[in-house]
Amino acid sequence: AQTVTQSQPEMSVQEAETVTLSCTYDTSESDYYLFWYKQPPSRQMILVIRQEAYKQQNATENRFSVNFQKAAKSFSLKISDSQLGDAAMYFCAYRSPRPGTYKYIFGTGTRLKVLA
Amino acid sequence: NAGVTQTPKFQVLKTGQSMTLQCAQDMNHEYMSWYRQDPGMGLRLIHYSVGAGITDQGEVPNGYNVSRSTTEDFPLRLLSAAPSQTSVYFCASSRGIWTTQETQYFGPGTRLLVL
C-alpha cells in the first residue's frame, strides 16, 4: 500500500524568504501523480502544484516549485518570496494512475507560518 | 460556476441520530469523493464515485453510505452518528482520471460535531 509522509508538522518563514516543505512517499508503482494542496484558515483545499512521475522536469507554478526525486521517493515544495497569504496547512498527496483507481493518499500536513 | 458546494457548513448531532451531508457540483465532473479530516491525520477517503450509479469504498467507509443518482449530486449519509465521526468532511470532484490535466476541486467543508 502506498503511504505519504510529511515529517514537518510546522514550519516558519520570514516574509520574502524561501521555504521548503518536505514530503516522502512509498510506492511500488512506476508511474503516479503527486500533488501539493494548500488549506488556508477558510478550510478550502486549493491545488498548488502537480507532478507526473514520468516527467523528469520539476513542475513550477509562479513562486511554487517542486524538487521531485523519483529514486529517493521525495517530493518537496519550495515557496519563493513568501507572502503572508501563503500561511496555511500544506498537504502532499499521491494518486495512482491505474485504470479505475481514484484514491488519493494524503500526508498529515505541514502548517506554514509566515512572519512579517 | 459555483464549483463544489456543501451543506450544511456546521452541524451538531446527538449520538444515534442520522443525517445527510449534501454535496453538489456544476462542472459536469464524473468523479466525486468524500473525505474526512481529523487533526494530525490528513484527509482520508470515505467513499467515491466514478459516475452516476457507481460508487465504491475508500479507506474509512464504515458508518457511512453514499449514492450517486445524478452526475451533480453525491450525498453522504451517516446512519447512526457516533462521537468518532466528529470531523470535518470534504467533498471533491474531478473531470476524470484519464486526462493528464486532471485536477481535484474541493468543497468548503462541513464541520460535524457528534455529542
PDB file of C-alpha atoms in Angstrom:
ATOM      1  CA  ALA A   1       0.000   0.000   0.000  1.00  0.00           C
ATOM      2  CA  GLN A   2       1.139   3.490  -0.739  1.00  0.00           C
ATOM      3  CA  THR A   3       1.991   5.907   2.055  1.00  0.00           C
ATOM      4  CA  VAL A   4       2.769   9.613   2.182  1.00  0.00           C
ATOM      5  CA  THR A   5       4.841  11.125   4.971  1.00  0.00           C
ATOM      6  CA  GLN A   6       5.250  14.768   5.906  1.00  0.00           C
ATOM      7  CA  SER A   7       7.743  14.886   8.731  1.00  0.00           C
ATOM      8  CA  GLN A   8       7.464  18.610   9.480  1.00  0.00           C
ATOM      9  CA  PRO A   9       4.286  19.365  11.460  1.00  0.00           C
ATOM     10  CA  GLU A  10       5.075  23.085  11.420  1.00  0.00           C
ATOM     11  CA  MET A  11       7.418  25.453   9.619  1.00  0.00           C
ATOM     12  CA  SER A  12       8.047  29.187   9.820  1.00  0.00           C
ATOM     13  CA  VAL A  13       9.433  31.543   7.232  1.00  0.00           C
ATOM     14  CA  GLN A  14      10.125  35.240   7.140  1.00  0.00           C
ATOM     15  CA  GLU A  15       8.157  37.229   4.606  1.00  0.00           C
ATOM     16  CA  ALA A  16      10.004  37.418   1.247  1.00  0.00           C
ATOM     17  CA  GLU A  17      12.232  34.473   2.166  1.00  0.00           C
ATOM     18  CA  THR A  18      12.225  30.960   0.720  1.00  0.00           C
ATOM     19  CA  VAL A  19      10.973  27.849   2.475  1.00  0.00           C
ATOM     20  CA  THR A  20      10.958  24.180   1.539  1.00  0.00           C
ATOM     21  CA  LEU A  21       8.349  21.698   2.742  1.00  0.00           C
ATOM     22  CA  SER A  22       9.270  18.021   2.705  1.00  0.00           C
ATOM     23  CA  CYS A  23       7.273  15.042   1.532  1.00  0.00           C
ATOM     24  CA  THR A  24       8.304  11.433   1.057  1.00  0.00           C
ATOM     25  CA  TYR A  25       6.187   8.601  -0.207  1.00  0.00           C
ATOM     26  CA  ASP A  26       6.348   4.892  -0.616  1.00  0.00           C
ATOM     27  CA  THR A  27       5.038   3.003  -3.628  1.00  0.00           C
ATOM     28  CA  SER A  28       5.870   0.058  -5.813  1.00  0.00           C
ATOM     29  CA  GLU A  29       4.316   1.665  -8.869  1.00  0.00           C
ATOM     30  CA  SER A  30       6.499   3.220 -11.521  1.00  0.00           C
ATOM     31  CA  ASP A  31       4.015   5.822 -12.655  1.00  0.00           C
ATOM     32  CA  TYR A  32       1.821   8.020 -10.498  1.00  0.00           C
ATOM     33  CA  TYR A  33       0.764  11.586  -9.769  1.00  0.00           C
ATOM     34  CA  LEU A  34       1.907  13.761  -6.895  1.00  0.00           C
ATOM     35  CA  PHE A  35       0.211  16.903  -5.632  1.00  0.00           C
ATOM     36  CA  TRP A  36       0.610  19.709  -3.154  1.00  0.00           C
ATOM     37  CA  TYR A  37      -2.585  21.191  -1.772  1.00  0.00           C
ATOM     38  CA  LYS A  38      -2.912  24.335   0.331  1.00  0.00           C
ATOM     39  CA  GLN A  39      -5.552  24.694   3.022  1.00  0.00           C
ATOM     40  CA  PRO A  40      -5.864  28.253   4.381  1.00  0.00           C
ATOM     41  CA  PRO A  41      -7.887  29.047   7.518  1.00  0.00           C
ATOM     42  CA  SER A  42     -11.015  29.109   5.381  1.00  0.00           C
ATOM     43  CA  ARG A  43     -10.504  25.294   5.131  1.00  0.00           C
ATOM     44  CA  GLN A  44     -10.887  25.288   1.359  1.00  0.00           C
ATOM     45  CA  MET A  45      -8.457  22.856  -0.286  1.00  0.00           C
ATOM     46  CA  ILE A  46      -6.593  24.505  -3.148  1.00  0.00           C
ATOM     47  CA  LEU A  47      -4.366  22.726  -5.634  1.00  0.00           C
ATOM     48  CA  VAL A  48      -0.922  24.324  -5.617  1.00  0.00           C
ATOM     49  CA  ILE A  49       1.059  22.151  -7.979  1.00  0.00           C
ATOM     50  CA  ARG A  50       1.010  18.754  -9.668  1.00  0.00           C
ATOM     51  CA  GLN A  51       3.778  16.445 -10.885  1.00  0.00           C
ATOM     52  CA  GLU A  52       3.517  13.410 -13.131  1.00  0.00           C
ATOM     53  CA  ALA A  53       6.109  10.832 -12.176  1.00  0.00           C
ATOM     54  CA  TYR A  54       7.042  10.068 -15.783  1.00  0.00           C
ATOM     55  CA  LYS A  55       8.130  13.677 -16.291  1.00  0.00           C
ATOM     56  CA  GLN A  56      11.712  14.331 -15.284  1.00  0.00           C
ATOM     57  CA  GLN A  57      11.265  18.081 -15.293  1.00  0.00           C
ATOM     58  CA  ASN A  58      10.210  19.569 -11.985  1.00  0.00           C
ATOM     59  CA  ALA A  59       6.850  21.332 -12.028  1.00  0.00           C
ATOM     60  CA  THR A  60       6.725  25.082 -11.453  1.00  0.00           C
ATOM     61  CA  GLU A  61       3.804  27.424 -10.815  1.00  0.00           C
ATOM     62  CA  ASN A  62       4.873  31.025 -10.310  1.00  0.00           C
ATOM     63  CA  ARG A  63       6.539  31.183  -6.857  1.00  0.00           C
ATOM     64  CA  PHE A  64       5.925  27.488  -6.196  1.00  0.00           C
ATOM     65  CA  SER A  65       8.214  24.757  -7.450  1.00  0.00           C
ATOM     66  CA  VAL A  66       8.917  21.167  -6.573  1.00  0.00           C
ATOM     67  CA  ASN A  67      12.035  19.092  -6.246  1.00  0.00           C
ATOM     68  CA  PHE A  68      10.969  15.653  -7.429  1.00  0.00           C
ATOM     69  CA  GLN A  69      13.475  12.911  -6.710  1.00  0.00           C
ATOM     70  CA  LYS A  70      11.904   9.728  -8.021  1.00  0.00           C
ATOM     71  CA  ALA A  71      14.607   7.329  -6.896  1.00  0.00           C
ATOM     72  CA  ALA A  72      14.554   8.771  -3.394  1.00  0.00           C
ATOM     73  CA  LYS A  73      10.728   8.977  -3.444  1.00  0.00           C
ATOM     74  CA  SER A  74      10.893  12.568  -2.361  1.00  0.00           C
ATOM     75  CA  PHE A  75       8.638  15.431  -3.432  1.00  0.00           C
ATOM     76  CA  SER A  76       9.432  18.710  -1.703  1.00  0.00           C
ATOM     77  CA  LEU A  77       7.700  22.041  -2.261  1.00  0.00           C
ATOM     78  CA  LYS A  78       9.690  25.249  -2.464  1.00  0.00           C
ATOM     79  CA  ILE A  79       7.937  28.554  -1.924  1.00  0.00           C
ATOM     80  CA  SER A  80       9.938  31.563  -3.029  1.00  0.00           C
ATOM     81  CA  ASP A  81       9.365  35.160  -1.960  1.00  0.00           C
ATOM     82  CA  SER A  82       6.970  34.016   0.754  1.00  0.00           C
ATOM     83  CA  GLN A  83       3.909  36.154   1.297  1.00  0.00           C
ATOM     84  CA  LEU A  84       1.560  36.486   4.263  1.00  0.00           C
ATOM     85  CA  GLY A  85      -1.142  34.851   2.171  1.00  0.00           C
ATOM     86  CA  ASP A  86       0.958  31.689   1.921  1.00  0.00           C
ATOM     87  CA  ALA A  87       0.266  30.915   5.576  1.00  0.00           C
ATOM     88  CA  ALA A  88      -1.749  27.698   5.560  1.00  0.00           C
ATOM     89  CA  MET A  89      -1.653  23.952   6.004  1.00  0.00           C
ATOM     90  CA  TYR A  90       0.060  22.232   3.110  1.00  0.00           C
ATOM     91  CA  PHE A  91      -0.753  18.661   2.177  1.00  0.00           C
ATOM     92  CA  CYS A  92       1.209  16.357  -0.047  1.00  0.00           C
ATOM     93  CA  ALA A  93      -0.864  13.753  -1.907  1.00  0.00           C
ATOM     94  CA  TYR A  94      -0.301  10.700  -4.085  1.00  0.00           C
ATOM     95  CA  ARG A  95      -2.549   9.143  -6.691  1.00  0.00           C
ATOM     96  CA  SER A  96      -2.089   6.006  -8.724  1.00  0.00           C
ATOM     97  CA  PRO A  97      -2.781   6.232 -12.469  1.00  0.00           C
ATOM     98  CA  ARG A  98      -4.047   2.663 -12.655  1.00  0.00           C
ATOM     99  CA  PRO A  99      -7.362   2.469 -14.562  1.00  0.00           C
ATOM    100  CA  GLY A 100     -10.307   2.605 -12.234  1.00  0.00           C
ATOM    101  CA  THR A 101      -8.216   3.924  -9.380  1.00  0.00           C
ATOM    102  CA  TYR A 102      -9.450   7.111  -7.873  1.00  0.00           C
ATOM    103  CA  LYS A 103      -7.879   7.034  -4.471  1.00  0.00           C
ATOM    104  CA  TYR A 104      -5.790   9.882  -3.213  1.00  0.00           C
ATOM    105  CA  ILE A 105      -3.478   9.326  -0.284  1.00  0.00           C
ATOM    106  CA  PHE A 106      -2.722  12.414   1.739  1.00  0.00           C
ATOM    107  CA  GLY A 107       0.065  13.185   4.156  1.00  0.00           C
ATOM    108  CA  THR A 108      -0.662  14.588   7.598  1.00  0.00           C
ATOM    109  CA  GLY A 109       0.156  18.133   6.576  1.00  0.00           C
ATOM    110  CA  THR A 110       2.647  20.880   7.421  1.00  0.00           C
ATOM    111  CA  ARG A 111       1.452  24.126   8.941  1.00  0.00           C
ATOM    112  CA  LEU A 112       3.326  27.053   7.432  1.00  0.00           C
ATOM    113  CA  LYS A 113       3.584  30.310   9.347  1.00  0.00           C
ATOM    114  CA  VAL A 114       4.763  33.425   7.559  1.00  0.00           C
ATOM    115  CA  LEU A 115       6.333  36.060   9.795  1.00  0.00           C
ATOM    116  CA  ALA A 116       6.046  39.737   8.884  1.00  0.00           C
TER     117      ALA A 116
ATOM    118  CA  ASN B   1     -19.927  28.143 -11.960  1.00  0.00           C
ATOM    119  CA  ALA B   2     -20.425  27.614  -8.251  1.00  0.00           C
ATOM    120  CA  GLY B   3     -17.902  24.768  -8.294  1.00  0.00           C
ATOM    121  CA  VAL B   4     -18.368  22.261  -5.472  1.00  0.00           C
ATOM    122  CA  THR B   5     -20.891  23.215  -2.817  1.00  0.00           C
ATOM    123  CA  GLN B   6     -21.535  21.543   0.523  1.00  0.00           C
ATOM    124  CA  THR B   7     -24.329  21.938   3.017  1.00  0.00           C
ATOM    125  CA  PRO B   8     -24.559  22.412   5.906  1.00  0.00           C
ATOM    126  CA  LYS B   9     -21.398  24.242   6.939  1.00  0.00           C
ATOM    127  CA  PHE B  10     -21.719  23.137  10.533  1.00  0.00           C
ATOM    128  CA  GLN B  11     -23.889  20.560  12.276  1.00  0.00           C
ATOM    129  CA  VAL B  12     -24.279  19.244  15.785  1.00  0.00           C
ATOM    130  CA  LEU B  13     -25.742  15.766  16.218  1.00  0.00           C
ATOM    131  CA  LYS B  14     -26.521  13.557  19.146  1.00  0.00           C
ATOM    132  CA  THR B  15     -25.223  10.010  19.225  1.00  0.00           C
ATOM    133  CA  GLY B  16     -27.512   7.738  17.253  1.00  0.00           C
ATOM    134  CA  GLN B  17     -29.037  10.416  15.071  1.00  0.00           C
ATOM    135  CA  SER B  18     -28.834  10.179  11.313  1.00  0.00           C
ATOM    136  CA  MET B  19     -28.192  12.899   8.803  1.00  0.00           C
ATOM    137  CA  THR B  20     -27.145  13.551   5.231  1.00  0.00           C
ATOM    138  CA  LEU B  21     -24.305  15.799   4.171  1.00  0.00           C
ATOM    139  CA  GLN B  22     -25.042  17.304   0.798  1.00  0.00           C
ATOM    140  CA  CYS B  23     -22.524  17.793  -1.997  1.00  0.00           C
ATOM    141  CA  ALA B  24     -23.172  19.174  -5.453  1.00  0.00           C
ATOM    142  CA  GLN B  25     -21.007  20.240  -8.372  1.00  0.00           C
ATOM    143  CA  ASP B  26     -21.950  22.099 -11.531  1.00  0.00           C
ATOM    144  CA  MET B  27     -18.885  21.273 -13.609  1.00  0.00           C
ATOM    145  CA  ASN B  28     -20.242  18.020 -15.093  1.00  0.00           C
ATOM    146  CA  HIS B  29     -17.488  16.088 -13.371  1.00  0.00           C
ATOM    147  CA  GLU B  30     -17.618  12.319 -13.486  1.00  0.00           C
ATOM    148  CA  TYR B  31     -15.654  11.679 -10.348  1.00  0.00           C
ATOM    149  CA  MET B  32     -16.691  12.679  -6.859  1.00  0.00           C
ATOM    150  CA  SER B  33     -15.429  11.700  -3.447  1.00  0.00           C
ATOM    151  CA  TRP B  34     -15.877  12.270   0.267  1.00  0.00           C
ATOM    152  CA  TYR B  35     -13.023  12.757   2.724  1.00  0.00           C
ATOM    153  CA  ARG B  36     -12.836  13.307   6.426  1.00  0.00           C
ATOM    154  CA  GLN B  37     -10.148  15.415   8.011  1.00  0.00           C
ATOM    155  CA  ASP B  38      -9.086  14.784  11.569  1.00  0.00           C
ATOM    156  CA  PRO B  39      -6.313  16.562  13.488  1.00  0.00           C
ATOM    157  CA  GLY B  40      -2.918  15.058  12.777  1.00  0.00           C
ATOM    158  CA  MET B  41      -4.267  12.572  10.244  1.00  0.00           C
ATOM    159  CA  GLY B  42      -4.607  14.466   6.999  1.00  0.00           C
ATOM    160  CA  LEU B  43      -7.510  13.619   4.708  1.00  0.00           C
ATOM    161  CA  ARG B  44      -8.865  10.109   4.493  1.00  0.00           C
ATOM    162  CA  LEU B  45     -11.096   8.857   1.721  1.00  0.00           C
ATOM    163  CA  ILE B  46     -14.524   7.624   2.823  1.00  0.00           C
ATOM    164  CA  HIS B  47     -16.339   6.802  -0.433  1.00  0.00           C
ATOM    165  CA  TYR B  48     -16.003   7.775  -4.028  1.00  0.00           C
ATOM    166  CA  SER B  49     -17.961   7.597  -7.255  1.00  0.00           C
ATOM    167  CA  VAL B  50     -16.724   7.260 -10.831  1.00  0.00           C
ATOM    168  CA  GLY B  51     -20.071   8.184 -12.357  1.00  0.00           C
ATOM    169  CA  ALA B  52     -23.815   8.196 -11.802  1.00  0.00           C
ATOM    170  CA  GLY B  53     -24.921   4.887 -10.317  1.00  0.00           C
ATOM    171  CA  ILE B  54     -21.388   3.763  -9.448  1.00  0.00           C
ATOM    172  CA  THR B  55     -19.838   4.080  -6.016  1.00  0.00           C
ATOM    173  CA  ASP B  56     -17.026   2.381  -4.142  1.00  0.00           C
ATOM    174  CA  GLN B  57     -15.483   2.351  -0.704  1.00  0.00           C
ATOM    175  CA  GLY B  58     -12.438   4.286   0.309  1.00  0.00           C
ATOM    176  CA  GLU B  59     -10.168   3.916   3.298  1.00  0.00           C
ATOM    177  CA  VAL B  60     -12.699   4.556   6.094  1.00  0.00           C
ATOM    178  CA  PRO B  61     -16.213   3.668   4.838  1.00  0.00           C
ATOM    179  CA  ASN B  62     -17.750   2.186   7.986  1.00  0.00           C
ATOM    180  CA  GLY B  63     -20.751   4.101   9.299  1.00  0.00           C
ATOM    181  CA  TYR B  64     -21.314   5.978   6.040  1.00  0.00           C
ATOM    182  CA  ASN B  65     -23.462   5.384   2.975  1.00  0.00           C
ATOM    183  CA  VAL B  66     -23.416   7.107  -0.382  1.00  0.00           C
ATOM    184  CA  SER B  67     -25.389   7.052  -3.584  1.00  0.00           C
ATOM    185  CA  ARG B  68     -24.992   8.814  -6.907  1.00  0.00           C
ATOM    186  CA  SER B  69     -28.283   9.105  -8.740  1.00  0.00           C
ATOM    187  CA  THR B  70     -27.190  12.127 -10.778  1.00  0.00           C
ATOM    188  CA  THR B  71     -23.878  13.451 -12.054  1.00  0.00           C
ATOM    189  CA  GLU B  72     -24.266  16.602  -9.968  1.00  0.00           C
ATOM    190  CA  ASP B  73     -25.040  15.250  -6.507  1.00  0.00           C
ATOM    191  CA  PHE B  74     -23.178  12.943  -4.160  1.00  0.00           C
ATOM    192  CA  PRO B  75     -24.739  12.894  -0.675  1.00  0.00           C
ATOM    193  CA  LEU B  76     -23.067  11.259   2.303  1.00  0.00           C
ATOM    194  CA  ARG B  77     -25.322   9.611   4.865  1.00  0.00           C
ATOM    195  CA  LEU B  78     -24.490   8.952   8.474  1.00  0.00           C
ATOM    196  CA  LEU B  79     -26.822   6.171   9.555  1.00  0.00           C
ATOM    197  CA  SER B  80     -26.288   6.336  13.320  1.00  0.00           C
ATOM    198  CA  ALA B  81     -23.884   9.069  14.336  1.00  0.00           C
ATOM    199  CA  ALA B  82     -21.087   8.283  16.792  1.00  0.00           C
ATOM    200  CA  PRO B  83     -18.666  10.639  18.563  1.00  0.00           C
ATOM    201  CA  SER B  84     -15.851   9.095  16.478  1.00  0.00           C
ATOM    202  CA  GLN B  85     -17.464  10.678  13.429  1.00  0.00           C
ATOM    203  CA  THR B  86     -16.792  14.165  14.743  1.00  0.00           C
ATOM    204  CA  SER B  87     -14.677  15.599  11.959  1.00  0.00           C
ATOM    205  CA  VAL B  88     -14.520  17.993   9.050  1.00  0.00           C
ATOM    206  CA  TYR B  89     -15.915  16.479   5.864  1.00  0.00           C
ATOM    207  CA  PHE B  90     -14.832  17.496   2.400  1.00  0.00           C
ATOM    208  CA  CYS B  91     -16.413  16.660  -0.897  1.00  0.00           C
ATOM    209  CA  ALA B  92     -14.306  16.781  -4.053  1.00  0.00           C
ATOM    210  CA  SER B  93     -14.828  16.289  -7.756  1.00  0.00           C
ATOM    211  CA  SER B  94     -12.728  15.994 -10.864  1.00  0.00           C
ATOM    212  CA  ARG B  95     -13.318  15.756 -14.572  1.00  0.00           C
ATOM    213  CA  GLY B  96     -11.666  12.406 -14.972  1.00  0.00           C
ATOM    214  CA  ILE B  97      -8.671  10.311 -14.153  1.00  0.00           C
ATOM    215  CA  TRP B  98      -7.715   9.618 -17.721  1.00  0.00           C
ATOM    216  CA  THR B  99      -6.529  13.098 -18.521  1.00  0.00           C
ATOM    217  CA  THR B 100      -3.153  14.495 -17.628  1.00  0.00           C
ATOM    218  CA  GLN B 101      -4.850  17.744 -16.694  1.00  0.00           C
ATOM    219  CA  GLU B 102      -6.977  16.128 -14.041  1.00  0.00           C
ATOM    220  CA  THR B 103      -7.477  18.392 -11.040  1.00  0.00           C
ATOM    221  CA  GLN B 104      -9.484  17.654  -7.947  1.00  0.00           C
ATOM    222  CA  TYR B 105     -11.752  20.500  -6.804  1.00  0.00           C
ATOM    223  CA  PHE B 106     -12.785  20.613  -3.172  1.00  0.00           C
ATOM    224  CA  GLY B 107     -15.870  21.991  -1.494  1.00  0.00           C
ATOM    225  CA  PRO B 108     -15.620  24.325   1.518  1.00  0.00           C
ATOM    226  CA  GLY B 109     -16.173  21.517   4.034  1.00  0.00           C
ATOM    227  CA  THR B 110     -18.778  20.586   6.627  1.00  0.00           C
ATOM    228  CA  ARG B 111     -17.842  20.609  10.268  1.00  0.00           C
ATOM    229  CA  LEU B 112     -19.687  17.894  12.188  1.00  0.00           C
ATOM    230  CA  LEU B 113     -19.813  17.552  15.957  1.00  0.00           C
ATOM    231  CA  VAL B 114     -21.369  14.423  17.448  1.00  0.00           C
ATOM    232  CA  LEU B 115     -22.167  14.610  21.151  1.00  0.00           C
TER     233      LEU B 115
END
